[in-house]
XYZ file of C-alpha atoms in Angstrom:
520
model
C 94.482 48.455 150.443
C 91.557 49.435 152.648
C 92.198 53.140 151.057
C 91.892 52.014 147.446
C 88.767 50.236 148.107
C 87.359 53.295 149.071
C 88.483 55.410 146.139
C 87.482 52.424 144.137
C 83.979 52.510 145.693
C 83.905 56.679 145.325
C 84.511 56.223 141.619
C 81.720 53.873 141.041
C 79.389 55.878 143.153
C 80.483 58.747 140.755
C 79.367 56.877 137.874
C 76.112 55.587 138.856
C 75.144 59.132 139.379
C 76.522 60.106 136.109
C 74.410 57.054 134.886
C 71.264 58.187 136.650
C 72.042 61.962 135.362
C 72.248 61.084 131.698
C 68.950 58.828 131.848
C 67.451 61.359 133.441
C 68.300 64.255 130.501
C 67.214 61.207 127.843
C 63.937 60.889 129.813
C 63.233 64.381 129.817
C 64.327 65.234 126.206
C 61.906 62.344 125.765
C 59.213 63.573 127.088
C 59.645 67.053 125.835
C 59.472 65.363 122.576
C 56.467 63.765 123.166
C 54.787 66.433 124.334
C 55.590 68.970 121.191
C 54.249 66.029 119.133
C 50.737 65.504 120.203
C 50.557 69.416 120.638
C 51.788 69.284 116.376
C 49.229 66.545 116.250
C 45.996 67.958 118.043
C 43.384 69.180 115.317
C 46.042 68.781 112.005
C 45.067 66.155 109.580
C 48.329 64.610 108.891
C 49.472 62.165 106.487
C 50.035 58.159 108.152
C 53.148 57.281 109.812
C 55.160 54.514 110.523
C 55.464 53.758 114.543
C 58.567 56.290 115.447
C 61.184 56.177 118.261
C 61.746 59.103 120.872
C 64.970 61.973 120.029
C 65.400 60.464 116.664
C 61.767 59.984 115.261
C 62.451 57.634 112.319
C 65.832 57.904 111.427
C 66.395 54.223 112.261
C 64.386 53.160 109.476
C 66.897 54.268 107.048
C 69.300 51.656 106.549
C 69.629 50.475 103.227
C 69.107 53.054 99.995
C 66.842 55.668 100.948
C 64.578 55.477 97.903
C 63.769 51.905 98.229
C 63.561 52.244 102.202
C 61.097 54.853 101.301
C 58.926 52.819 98.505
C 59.015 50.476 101.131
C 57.316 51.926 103.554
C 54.798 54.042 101.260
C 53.891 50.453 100.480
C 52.432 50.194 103.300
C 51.342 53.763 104.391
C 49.990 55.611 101.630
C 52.287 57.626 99.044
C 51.940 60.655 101.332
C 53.857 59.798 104.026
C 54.463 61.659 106.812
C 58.331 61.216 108.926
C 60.080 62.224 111.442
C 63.602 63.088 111.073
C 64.683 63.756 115.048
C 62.651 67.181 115.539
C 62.069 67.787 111.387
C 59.003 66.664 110.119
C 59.276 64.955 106.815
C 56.836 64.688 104.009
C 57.286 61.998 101.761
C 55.551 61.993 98.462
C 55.043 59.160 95.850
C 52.175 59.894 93.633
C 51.779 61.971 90.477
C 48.863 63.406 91.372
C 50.179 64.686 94.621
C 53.647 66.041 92.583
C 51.124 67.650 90.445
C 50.076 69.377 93.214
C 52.870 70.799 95.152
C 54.091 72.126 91.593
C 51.110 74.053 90.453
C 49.145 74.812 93.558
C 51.707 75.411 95.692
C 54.996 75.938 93.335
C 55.484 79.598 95.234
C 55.516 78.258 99.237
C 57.451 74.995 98.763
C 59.849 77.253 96.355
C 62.699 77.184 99.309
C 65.088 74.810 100.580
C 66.218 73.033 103.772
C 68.696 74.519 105.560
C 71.198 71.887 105.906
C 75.110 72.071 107.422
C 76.741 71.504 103.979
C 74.735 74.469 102.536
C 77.270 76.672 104.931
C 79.787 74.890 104.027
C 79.658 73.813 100.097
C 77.419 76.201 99.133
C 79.170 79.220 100.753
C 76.227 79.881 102.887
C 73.425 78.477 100.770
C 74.344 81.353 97.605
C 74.145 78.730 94.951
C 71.407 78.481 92.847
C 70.350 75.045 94.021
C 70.399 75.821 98.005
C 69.366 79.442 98.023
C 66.119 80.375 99.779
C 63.403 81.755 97.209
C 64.012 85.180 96.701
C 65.901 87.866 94.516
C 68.979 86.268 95.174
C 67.701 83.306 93.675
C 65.859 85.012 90.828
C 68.711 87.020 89.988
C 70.987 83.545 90.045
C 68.555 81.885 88.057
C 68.439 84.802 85.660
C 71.776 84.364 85.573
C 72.252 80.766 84.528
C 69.879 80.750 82.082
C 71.290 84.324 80.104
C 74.229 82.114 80.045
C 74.689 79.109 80.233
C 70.834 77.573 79.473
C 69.306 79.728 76.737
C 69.056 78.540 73.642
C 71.237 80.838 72.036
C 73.997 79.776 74.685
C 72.878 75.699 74.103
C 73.945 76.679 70.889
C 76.867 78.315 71.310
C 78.551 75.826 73.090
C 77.440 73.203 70.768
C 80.822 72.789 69.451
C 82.047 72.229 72.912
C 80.201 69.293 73.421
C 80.495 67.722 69.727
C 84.128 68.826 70.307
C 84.982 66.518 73.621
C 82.108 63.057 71.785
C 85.093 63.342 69.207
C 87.615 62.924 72.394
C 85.476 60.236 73.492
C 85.804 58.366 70.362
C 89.263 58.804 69.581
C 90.191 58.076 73.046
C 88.231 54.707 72.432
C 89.379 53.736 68.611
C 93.061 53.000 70.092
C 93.467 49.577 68.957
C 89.848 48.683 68.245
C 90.267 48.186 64.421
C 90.963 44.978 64.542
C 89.003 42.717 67.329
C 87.060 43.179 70.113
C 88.833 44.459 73.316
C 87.938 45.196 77.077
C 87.237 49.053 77.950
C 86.056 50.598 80.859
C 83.863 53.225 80.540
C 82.999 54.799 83.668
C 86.309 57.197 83.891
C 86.024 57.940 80.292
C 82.371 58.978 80.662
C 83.027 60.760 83.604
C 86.109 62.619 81.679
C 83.838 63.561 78.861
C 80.925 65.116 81.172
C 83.692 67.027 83.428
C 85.641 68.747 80.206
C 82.566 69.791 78.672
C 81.585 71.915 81.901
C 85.114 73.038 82.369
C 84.907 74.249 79.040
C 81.942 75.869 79.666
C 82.982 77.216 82.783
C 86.521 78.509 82.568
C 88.241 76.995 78.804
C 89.807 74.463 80.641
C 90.422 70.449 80.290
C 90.699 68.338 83.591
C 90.950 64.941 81.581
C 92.878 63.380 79.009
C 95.914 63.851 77.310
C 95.506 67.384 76.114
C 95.438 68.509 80.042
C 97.282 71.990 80.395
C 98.016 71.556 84.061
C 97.649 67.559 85.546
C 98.783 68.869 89.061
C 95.788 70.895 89.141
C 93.780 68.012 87.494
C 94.600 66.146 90.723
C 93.232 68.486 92.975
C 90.183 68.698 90.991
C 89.731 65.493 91.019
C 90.203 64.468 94.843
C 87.707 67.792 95.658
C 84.996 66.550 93.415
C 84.982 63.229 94.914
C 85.327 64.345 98.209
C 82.406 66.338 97.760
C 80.282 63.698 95.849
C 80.885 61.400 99.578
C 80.030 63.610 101.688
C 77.031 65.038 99.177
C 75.628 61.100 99.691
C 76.181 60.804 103.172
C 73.223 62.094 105.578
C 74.103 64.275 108.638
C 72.030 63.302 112.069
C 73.199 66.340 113.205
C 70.582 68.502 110.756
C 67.627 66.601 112.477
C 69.093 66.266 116.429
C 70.416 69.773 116.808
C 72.330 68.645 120.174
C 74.706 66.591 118.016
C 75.991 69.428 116.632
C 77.459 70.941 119.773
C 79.901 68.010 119.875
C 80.201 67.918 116.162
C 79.120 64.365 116.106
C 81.095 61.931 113.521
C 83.631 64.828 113.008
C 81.777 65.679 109.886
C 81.269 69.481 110.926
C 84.922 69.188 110.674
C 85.442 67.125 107.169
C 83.159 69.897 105.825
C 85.262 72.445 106.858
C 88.449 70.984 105.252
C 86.282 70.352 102.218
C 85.398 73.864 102.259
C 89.150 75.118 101.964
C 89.865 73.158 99.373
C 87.426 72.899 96.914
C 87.573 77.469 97.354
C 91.381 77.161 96.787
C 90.623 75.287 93.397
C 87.623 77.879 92.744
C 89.435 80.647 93.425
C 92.666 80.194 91.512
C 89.897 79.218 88.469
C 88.402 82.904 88.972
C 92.314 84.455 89.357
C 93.413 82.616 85.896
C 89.985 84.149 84.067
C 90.945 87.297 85.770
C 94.662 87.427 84.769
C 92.960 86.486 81.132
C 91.101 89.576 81.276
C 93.480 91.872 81.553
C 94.131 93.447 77.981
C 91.512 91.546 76.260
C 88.965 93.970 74.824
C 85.688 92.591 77.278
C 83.246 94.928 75.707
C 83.455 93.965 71.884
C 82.388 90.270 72.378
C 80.028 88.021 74.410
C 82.006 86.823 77.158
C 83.324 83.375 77.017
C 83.295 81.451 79.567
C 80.520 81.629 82.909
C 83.122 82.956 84.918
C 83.425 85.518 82.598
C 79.965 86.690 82.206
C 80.344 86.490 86.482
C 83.391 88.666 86.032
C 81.623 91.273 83.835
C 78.834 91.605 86.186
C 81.311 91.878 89.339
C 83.171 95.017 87.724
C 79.375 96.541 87.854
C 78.447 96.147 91.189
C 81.649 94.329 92.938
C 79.470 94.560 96.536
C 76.670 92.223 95.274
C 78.866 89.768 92.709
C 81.293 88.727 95.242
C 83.863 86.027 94.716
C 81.965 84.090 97.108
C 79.224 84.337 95.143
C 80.942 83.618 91.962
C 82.837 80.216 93.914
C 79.218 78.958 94.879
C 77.778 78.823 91.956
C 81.292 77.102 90.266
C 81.255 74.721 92.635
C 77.315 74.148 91.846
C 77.677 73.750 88.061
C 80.422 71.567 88.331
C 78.624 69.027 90.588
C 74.702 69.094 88.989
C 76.319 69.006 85.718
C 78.514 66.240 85.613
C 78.022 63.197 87.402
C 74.130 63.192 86.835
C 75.009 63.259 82.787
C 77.803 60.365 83.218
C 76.084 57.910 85.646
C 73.400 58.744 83.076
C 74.838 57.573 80.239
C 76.715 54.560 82.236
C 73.608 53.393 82.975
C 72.277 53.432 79.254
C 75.013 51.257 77.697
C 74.663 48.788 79.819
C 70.840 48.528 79.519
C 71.691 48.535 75.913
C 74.721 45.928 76.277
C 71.606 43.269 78.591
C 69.417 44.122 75.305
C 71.123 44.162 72.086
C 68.012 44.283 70.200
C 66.983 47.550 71.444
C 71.203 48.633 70.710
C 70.649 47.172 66.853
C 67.184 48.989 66.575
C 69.046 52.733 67.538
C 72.005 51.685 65.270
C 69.927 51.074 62.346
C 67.825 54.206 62.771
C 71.341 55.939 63.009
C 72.297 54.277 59.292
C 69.044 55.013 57.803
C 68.961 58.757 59.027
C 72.807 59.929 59.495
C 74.492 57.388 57.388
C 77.975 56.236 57.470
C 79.602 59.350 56.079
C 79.568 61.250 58.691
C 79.769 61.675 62.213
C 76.180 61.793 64.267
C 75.666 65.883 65.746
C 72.896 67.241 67.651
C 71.718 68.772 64.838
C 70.432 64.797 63.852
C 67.938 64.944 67.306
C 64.902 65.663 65.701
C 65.518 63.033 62.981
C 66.523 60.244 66.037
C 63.448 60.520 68.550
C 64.136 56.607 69.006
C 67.698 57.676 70.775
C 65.610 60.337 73.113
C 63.313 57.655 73.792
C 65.886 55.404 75.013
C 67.398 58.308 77.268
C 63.932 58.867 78.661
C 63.208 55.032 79.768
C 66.975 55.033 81.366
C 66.050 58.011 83.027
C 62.660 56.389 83.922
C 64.488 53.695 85.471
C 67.758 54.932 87.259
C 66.734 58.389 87.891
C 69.964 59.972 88.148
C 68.432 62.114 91.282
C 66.168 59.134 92.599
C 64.961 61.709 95.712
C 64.572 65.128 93.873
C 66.291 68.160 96.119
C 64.498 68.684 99.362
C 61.836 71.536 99.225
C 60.729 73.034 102.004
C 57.213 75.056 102.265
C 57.453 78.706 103.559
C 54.109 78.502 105.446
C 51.203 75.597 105.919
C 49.282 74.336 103.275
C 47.825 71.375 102.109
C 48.423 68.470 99.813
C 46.317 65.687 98.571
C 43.980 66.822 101.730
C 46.714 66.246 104.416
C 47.983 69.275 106.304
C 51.914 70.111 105.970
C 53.842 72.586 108.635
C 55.484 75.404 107.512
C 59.281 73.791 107.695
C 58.438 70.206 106.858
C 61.307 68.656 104.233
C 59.377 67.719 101.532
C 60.998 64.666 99.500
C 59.273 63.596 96.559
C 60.413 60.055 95.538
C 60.920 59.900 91.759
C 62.851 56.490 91.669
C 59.359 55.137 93.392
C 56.726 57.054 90.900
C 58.980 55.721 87.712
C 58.196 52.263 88.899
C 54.864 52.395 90.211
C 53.287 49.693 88.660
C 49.697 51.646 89.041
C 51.332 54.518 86.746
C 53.466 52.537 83.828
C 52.471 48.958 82.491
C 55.268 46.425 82.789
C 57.586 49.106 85.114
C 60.644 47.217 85.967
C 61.446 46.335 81.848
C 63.375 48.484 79.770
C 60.936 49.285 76.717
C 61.870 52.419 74.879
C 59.177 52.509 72.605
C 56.650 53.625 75.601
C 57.677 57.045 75.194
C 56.925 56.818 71.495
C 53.493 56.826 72.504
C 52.930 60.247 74.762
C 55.155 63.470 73.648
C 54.280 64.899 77.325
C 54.497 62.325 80.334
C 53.371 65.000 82.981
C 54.194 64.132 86.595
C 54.754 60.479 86.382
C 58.495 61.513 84.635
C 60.217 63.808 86.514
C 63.714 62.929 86.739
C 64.264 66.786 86.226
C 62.257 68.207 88.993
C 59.265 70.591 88.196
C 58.217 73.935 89.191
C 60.482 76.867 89.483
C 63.337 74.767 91.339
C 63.379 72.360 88.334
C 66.634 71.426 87.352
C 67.547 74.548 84.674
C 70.017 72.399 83.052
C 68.116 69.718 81.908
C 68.309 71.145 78.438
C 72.024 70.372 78.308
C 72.271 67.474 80.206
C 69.751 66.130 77.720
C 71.980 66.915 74.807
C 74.738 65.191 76.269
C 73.829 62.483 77.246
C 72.044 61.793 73.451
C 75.027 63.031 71.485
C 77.248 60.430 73.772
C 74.753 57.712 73.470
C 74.051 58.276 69.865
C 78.349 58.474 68.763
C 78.778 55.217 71.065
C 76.519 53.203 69.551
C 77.085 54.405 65.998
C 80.819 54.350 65.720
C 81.374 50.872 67.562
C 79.895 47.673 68.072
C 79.396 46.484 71.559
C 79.108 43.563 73.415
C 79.121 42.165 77.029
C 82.240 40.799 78.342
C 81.407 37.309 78.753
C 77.732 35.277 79.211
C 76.322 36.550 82.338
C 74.275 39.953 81.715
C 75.707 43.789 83.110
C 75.038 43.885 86.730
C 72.633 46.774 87.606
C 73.087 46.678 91.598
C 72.970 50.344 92.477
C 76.131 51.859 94.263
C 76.362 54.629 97.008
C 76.204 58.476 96.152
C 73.694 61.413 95.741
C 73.482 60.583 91.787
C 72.581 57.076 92.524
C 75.662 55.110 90.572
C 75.951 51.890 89.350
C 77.754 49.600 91.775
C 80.303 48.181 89.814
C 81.979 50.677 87.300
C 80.646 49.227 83.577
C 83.128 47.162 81.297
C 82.403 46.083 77.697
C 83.496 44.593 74.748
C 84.170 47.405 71.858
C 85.233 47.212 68.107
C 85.025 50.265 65.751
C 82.570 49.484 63.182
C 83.671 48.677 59.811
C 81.035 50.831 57.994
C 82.500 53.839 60.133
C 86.702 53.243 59.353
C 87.212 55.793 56.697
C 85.363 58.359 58.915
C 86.744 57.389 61.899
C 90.314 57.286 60.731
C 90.229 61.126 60.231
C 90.276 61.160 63.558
């Protein structure tokens, strides 16, 4: 007995000097830290900061929705903020003027990107256009995309896509509505109509519906992309407290990693259908079809540079900018419209008065429906679909708004905060479309896009689908919410800033629209 009282008393000894060790690596990282902070500190004229912790700076001040933790505390600091982020310094910015800034004035140094774990991982070492560092990689990408995909030659070639999968949407929608009203949800239907048009685009396929080729594959699509979208909305600590990544901390070093194989299986078997296309087909005669084409064509050029890496990042990138940021989008437009039927019967009856009831509503009809743009512009005001644009990161110092930023600071610029600044738009937190009736240009208070050369190139597209959608919806049914109490607008968890609760609502084809909509 007297023998295990000893080991017992060995054992705790052991431990209290295991104790005293690991308080005594915590007190020196601390004071390392400290130390490399009033050295940043001495003789810069930073931004004000909220009171910050040792090792993790202010990473314990993000506990609810980032962009309203961040409005928050600009509140109360300034809207040039300056963070800490464990050992990355963090500028936060949530003024026009100061957006204005970084985009003109210094568009060139804050051109580059953070270099975060998922960009190894998801972005197959940061070769996708949207995590690349500034440089000819990125210039050639973004030459790239825009030849064609973004152009407006391509916009329109693919025009018939889109119109193409509304029609889906519709007929997919008219099953049993003749009659009465009847329940529908919307958000997998929305999300089905965003995801085949960019399949479409990029490799002639269909992932939803009933006129899928392949549903196992569907499946795996499906499971990837919201894999993906989970972790995409879920913030590493170990990209700000480099030790954490030696012990891969939450395992998510290791869900990347199984993300990774999967979502380059689906890629790659994409690029060896396209491939096994090919073969025969007379590639020279006619512009090539789908992106992966065009990637294809360039690949037989110079096969060292146009790798099937290369060709899986930039897959993997279209398929996540440019689908859930249309559908959440568009989500969150019918049920703004659905909490104010007035504004829903104004955009009908401009609709009727322009279009008609003899035919279907096509983006030709845009020009002619500038109150539909102006509703998609207030939605976009209001739910952002990107409430923190992507991180940029400056290349060297500079300065903004008179405040001096480090070469490696992550720059975040709020948009969800400037759309709602009540010191930039009157009455910010109602839905009035007809304020962008007023001002063709909004400048840097509206920047749900981005700006500058990292702007979002496919704006141009999302634009047009989300208007074509919006503008079919709400001139092919009538609507109506499903019961007294108005469309909850609680915001959900993700990247693209969802609504919490997918959207139900009451739908009936119009009776003005049967005989066209029967010929569907």
């Amino acid at each position: 007995m007297g023998h295990y009282t000893l080991r017992e008393h060995d054992h705790t000894h052991n431990m209290d000097e295991t104790h005293l060790f690991f308080i005594y690596v915590l007190s020196l990282f601390s004071l390392v830290y400290l130390f490399k902070l009033l050295i940043h500190k001495k003789g810069r004229n930073i931004p004000p900061s909220p009171p910050s912790l040792p090792i993790i700076g202010h990473l314990h001040l993000i506990n609810g929705p980032i962009h309203r933790v961040l409005q928050h505390l600009a509140s109360k600091y300034g809207p040039l903020m300056a963070l800490r982020f464990g050992s990355r310094p963090v500028l936060v910015i949530s003024s026009p003027s100061a957006v204005e800034e970084c985009f003109t004035k210094n568009d060139i140094i804050l051109a580059n990107r953070p270099n975060l774990l998922s960009g190894r991982y998801l972005n197959y070492n940061r070769t996708a256009l949207g995590s690349a560092p500034y440089g000819p990689l990125w210039r050639e990408m973004r030459r790239i995309m825009t030849l064609e995909l973004f152009s407006t030659a391509r916009l329109k070639h693919y025009m018939g896509v889109r119109q193409d999968e509304v029609r889906l949407l519709i007929k997919d929608l008219l099953m049993g509505l003749f009659q009465d009203f009847s329940t529908v949800e919307m958000r997998s239907r929305i999300q089905g109509l965003t995801f085949n048009i960019i399949m479409n685009i990029i490799a002639d396929k269909r992932i939803y519906g009933t006129e899928v080729e392949d549903f196992k594959e569907a499946k795996v699509f499906k499971d990837v992309i919201r894999e993906i979208f989970e972790v995409s909305g879920t913030s590493n600590p170990a990209d700000f407290i480099s030790c954490l990544r030696l012990i891969d901390f939450q395992g998510f070093e290791k869900r990347l990693l199984d993300l990774h194989k999967k979502s380059d299986n689906f890629t790659r078997n994409l690029i060896e259908k396209c491939k096994r296309k090919r073969i025969g087909a007379d590639t020279k005669k006619e512009k090539a079809k789908t992106f992966i084409d065009a990637m294809l064509s360039l690949q037989e050029s110079e096969p060292g540079y146009y790798t099937n890496d290369l060709i899986k990042a930039n897959v993997l990138t279209l398929l996540l900018a440019g689908t859930d940021t249309s559908s959440v989008t568009i989500e969150w437009a019918m049920s703004l419209l659905l909490n104010h039927p007035n504004v829903l019967e104004k955009a009908r009856s401009h609709i009727d008065e322009y279009v008609g009831n003899e035919r279907l509503v096509q983006e030709t009809d845009i020009p002619s429906l500038p109150y539909i743009q102006c509703i998609v512009n207030e939605t976009l005001r209001l739910f952002p679909s990107v409430p923190l644009l992507v991180p940029h990161e400056p290349s060297e110092d500079c300065t903004i708004g008179g405040f001096d930023v480090a070469r490696g600071t992550i720059v975040l610029v709020n948009a969800w905060a400037i759309h709602r600044d009540p010191s930039v738009w009157d009455d910010p937190l109602s839905f009035k479309p007809e304020r962008f009736e007023k001002v063709a240009n909004e400048g840097y208070r509206f920047v749900p896009f981005g700006m500058g050369r990292r702007q979002c190139p496919g704006a141009g597209m999302a634009n047009r689908v989300i208007w074509l959608a919006l503008a079919s919806l709400i001139q092919c049914f009538e609507w109506e919410r499903v019961g007294e109490e108005m469309v909850g607008l609680s915001e959900g968890k993700g990247l693209t800033m969802p609504k919490d609760e997918p959207l139900k609502a009451m739908c009936r084809a119009r009776q003005k629209m049967s005989h066209v909509l029967m010929d569907l």
